[in-house]
mmCIF file of C-alpha atoms in Angstrom:
data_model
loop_
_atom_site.group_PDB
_atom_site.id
_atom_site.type_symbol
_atom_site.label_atom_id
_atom_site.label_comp_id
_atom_site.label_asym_id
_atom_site.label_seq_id
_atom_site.Cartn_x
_atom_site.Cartn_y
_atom_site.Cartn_z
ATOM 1 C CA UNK A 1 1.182 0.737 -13.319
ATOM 2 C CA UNK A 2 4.067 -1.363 -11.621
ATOM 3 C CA UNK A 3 3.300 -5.006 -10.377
ATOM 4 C CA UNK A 4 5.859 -6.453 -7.728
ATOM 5 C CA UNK A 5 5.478 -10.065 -6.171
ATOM 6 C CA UNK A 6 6.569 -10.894 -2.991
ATOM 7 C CA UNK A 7 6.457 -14.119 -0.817
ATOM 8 C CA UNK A 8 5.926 -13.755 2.991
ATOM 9 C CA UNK A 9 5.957 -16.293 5.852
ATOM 10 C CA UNK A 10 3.216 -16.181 8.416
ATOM 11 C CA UNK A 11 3.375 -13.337 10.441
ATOM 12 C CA UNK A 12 5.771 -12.042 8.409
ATOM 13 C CA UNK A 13 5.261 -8.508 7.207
ATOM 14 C CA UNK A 14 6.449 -5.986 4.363
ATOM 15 C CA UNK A 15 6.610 -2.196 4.113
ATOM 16 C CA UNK A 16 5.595 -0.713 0.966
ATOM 17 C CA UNK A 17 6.428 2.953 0.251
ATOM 18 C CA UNK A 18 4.244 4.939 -2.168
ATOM 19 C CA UNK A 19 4.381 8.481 -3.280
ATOM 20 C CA UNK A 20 1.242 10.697 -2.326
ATOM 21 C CA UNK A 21 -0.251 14.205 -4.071
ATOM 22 C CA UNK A 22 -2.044 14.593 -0.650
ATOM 23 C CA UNK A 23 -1.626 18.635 -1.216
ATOM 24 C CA UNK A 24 -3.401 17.611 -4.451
ATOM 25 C CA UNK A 25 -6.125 15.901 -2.962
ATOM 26 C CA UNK A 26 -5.171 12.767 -3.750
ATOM 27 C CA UNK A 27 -5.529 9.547 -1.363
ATOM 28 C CA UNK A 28 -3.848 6.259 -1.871
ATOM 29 C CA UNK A 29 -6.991 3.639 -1.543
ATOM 30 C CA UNK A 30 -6.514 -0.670 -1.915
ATOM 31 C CA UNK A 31 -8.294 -3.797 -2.609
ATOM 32 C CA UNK A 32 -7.910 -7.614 -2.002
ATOM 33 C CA UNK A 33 -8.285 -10.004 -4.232
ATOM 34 C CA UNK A 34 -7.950 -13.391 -4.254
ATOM 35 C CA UNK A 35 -7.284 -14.766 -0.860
ATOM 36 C CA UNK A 36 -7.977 -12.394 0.892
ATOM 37 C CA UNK A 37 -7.732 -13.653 3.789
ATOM 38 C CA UNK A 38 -4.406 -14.335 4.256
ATOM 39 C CA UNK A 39 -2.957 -10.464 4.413
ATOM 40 C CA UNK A 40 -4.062 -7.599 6.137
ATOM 41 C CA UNK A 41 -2.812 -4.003 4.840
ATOM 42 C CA UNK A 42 -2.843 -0.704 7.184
ATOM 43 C CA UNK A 43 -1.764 2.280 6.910
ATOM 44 C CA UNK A 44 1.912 2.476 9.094
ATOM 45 C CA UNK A 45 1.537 5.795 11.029
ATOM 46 C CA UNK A 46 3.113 9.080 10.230
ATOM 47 C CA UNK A 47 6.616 9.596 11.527
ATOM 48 C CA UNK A 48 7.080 13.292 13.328
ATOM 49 C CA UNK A 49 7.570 16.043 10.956
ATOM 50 C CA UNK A 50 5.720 14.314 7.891
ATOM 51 C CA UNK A 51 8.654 12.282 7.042
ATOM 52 C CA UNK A 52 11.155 15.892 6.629
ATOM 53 C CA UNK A 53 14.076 15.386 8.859
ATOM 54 C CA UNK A 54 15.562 18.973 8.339
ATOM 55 C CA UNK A 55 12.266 20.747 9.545
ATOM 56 C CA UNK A 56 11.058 18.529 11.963
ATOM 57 C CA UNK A 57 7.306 19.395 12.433
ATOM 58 C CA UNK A 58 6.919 21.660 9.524
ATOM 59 C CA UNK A 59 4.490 20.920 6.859
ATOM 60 C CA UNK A 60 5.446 20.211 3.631
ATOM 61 C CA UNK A 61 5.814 22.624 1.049
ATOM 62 C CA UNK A 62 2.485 23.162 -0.890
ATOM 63 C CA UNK A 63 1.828 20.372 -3.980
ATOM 64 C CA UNK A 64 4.954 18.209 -2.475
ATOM 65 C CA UNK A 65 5.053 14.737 -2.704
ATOM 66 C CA UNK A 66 4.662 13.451 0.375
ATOM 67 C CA UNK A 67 5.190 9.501 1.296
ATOM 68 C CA UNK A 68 3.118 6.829 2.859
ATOM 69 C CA UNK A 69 4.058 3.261 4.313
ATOM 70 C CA UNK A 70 1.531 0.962 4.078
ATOM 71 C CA UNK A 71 2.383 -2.904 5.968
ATOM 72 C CA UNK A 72 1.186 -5.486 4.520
ATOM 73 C CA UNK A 73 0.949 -8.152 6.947
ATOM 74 C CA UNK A 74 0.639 -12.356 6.205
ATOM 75 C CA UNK A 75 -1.619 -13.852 8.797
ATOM 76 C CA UNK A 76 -1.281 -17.347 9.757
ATOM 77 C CA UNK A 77 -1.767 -20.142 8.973
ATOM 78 C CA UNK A 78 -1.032 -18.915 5.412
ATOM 79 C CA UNK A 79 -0.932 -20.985 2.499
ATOM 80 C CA UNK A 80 -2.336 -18.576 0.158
ATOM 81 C CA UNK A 81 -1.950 -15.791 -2.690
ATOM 82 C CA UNK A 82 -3.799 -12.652 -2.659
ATOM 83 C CA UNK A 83 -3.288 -9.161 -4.687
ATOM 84 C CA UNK A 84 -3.590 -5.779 -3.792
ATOM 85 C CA UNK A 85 -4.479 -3.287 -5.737
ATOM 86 C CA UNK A 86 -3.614 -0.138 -4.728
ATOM 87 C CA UNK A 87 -5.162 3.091 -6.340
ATOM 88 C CA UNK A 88 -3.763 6.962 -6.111
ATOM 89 C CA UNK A 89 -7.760 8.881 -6.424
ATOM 90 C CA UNK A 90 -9.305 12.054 -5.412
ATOM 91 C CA UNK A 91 -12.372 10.951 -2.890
ATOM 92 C CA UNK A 92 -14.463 14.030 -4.950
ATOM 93 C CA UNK A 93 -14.145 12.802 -8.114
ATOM 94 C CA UNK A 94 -15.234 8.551 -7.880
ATOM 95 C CA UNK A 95 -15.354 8.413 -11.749
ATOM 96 C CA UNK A 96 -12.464 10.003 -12.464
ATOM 97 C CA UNK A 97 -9.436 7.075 -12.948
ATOM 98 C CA UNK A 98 -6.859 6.809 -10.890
ATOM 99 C CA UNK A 99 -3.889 9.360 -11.482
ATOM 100 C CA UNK A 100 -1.614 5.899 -10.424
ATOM 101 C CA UNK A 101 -2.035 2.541 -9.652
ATOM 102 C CA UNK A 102 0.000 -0.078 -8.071
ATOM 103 C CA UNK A 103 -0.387 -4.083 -7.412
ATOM 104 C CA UNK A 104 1.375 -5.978 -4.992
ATOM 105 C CA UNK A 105 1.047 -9.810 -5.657
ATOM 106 C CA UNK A 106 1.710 -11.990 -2.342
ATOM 107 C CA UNK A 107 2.354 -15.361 -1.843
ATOM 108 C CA UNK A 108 2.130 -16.767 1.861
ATOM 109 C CA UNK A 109 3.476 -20.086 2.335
ATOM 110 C CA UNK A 110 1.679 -22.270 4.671
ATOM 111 C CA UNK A 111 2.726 -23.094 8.137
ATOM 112 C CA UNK A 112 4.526 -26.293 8.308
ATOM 113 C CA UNK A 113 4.982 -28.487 11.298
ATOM 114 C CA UNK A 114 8.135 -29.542 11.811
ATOM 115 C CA UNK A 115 9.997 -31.879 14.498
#
């Protein structure tokens, strides 16, 4: 399992590229811990083609890996941590471990006024 830490402003965002087994039946899922609150994670959406520039709207081989972009988003007014945990699973198969995990750790730093 790899852990990375970031630190976002408010309304600042980050893209986060994990490698699916979607052939395999496999689903990236997440959780958030902490302060919740102060992120928001989605799902970017799929570029055309899957993400394969030289066969633009062909599917994947069968079994490839196949990436998603998730954006993790800091919401104002910040001034928070939170941790996602994000978990590679097959929806079928709820008590079966994850085949990977990963956790993002964010920091957002609180809005400051300024003159």
């Amino acid at each position: 399992m790899e852990v990375r830490s970031i630190v976002l402003g408010p309304d600042e965002s980050y893209e986060l590229r994990l490698t699916g087994r979607g052939a395999r039946g496999y689903v990236w899922t997440w959780q958030v811990t902490g302060d919740a609150d102060v992120v928001t994670v989605a799902e970017a959406p799929e570029a055309p083609g899957g993400g394969v520039p030289a066969a633009a709207g062909a599917a994947p081989p069968p079994g490839a890996p196949v990436e998603r972009t998730y954006v993790v988003r800091a919401r104002p007014p910040g001034g928070g941590r939170a941790r996602i945990r994000f978990a590679q699973v097959r929806p079928p198969y709820p008590d079966e471990a994850p085949y990977d995990e990963f956790v993002l750790d964010v920091e957002v730093g609180a809005v400051t006024g300024g003159t």
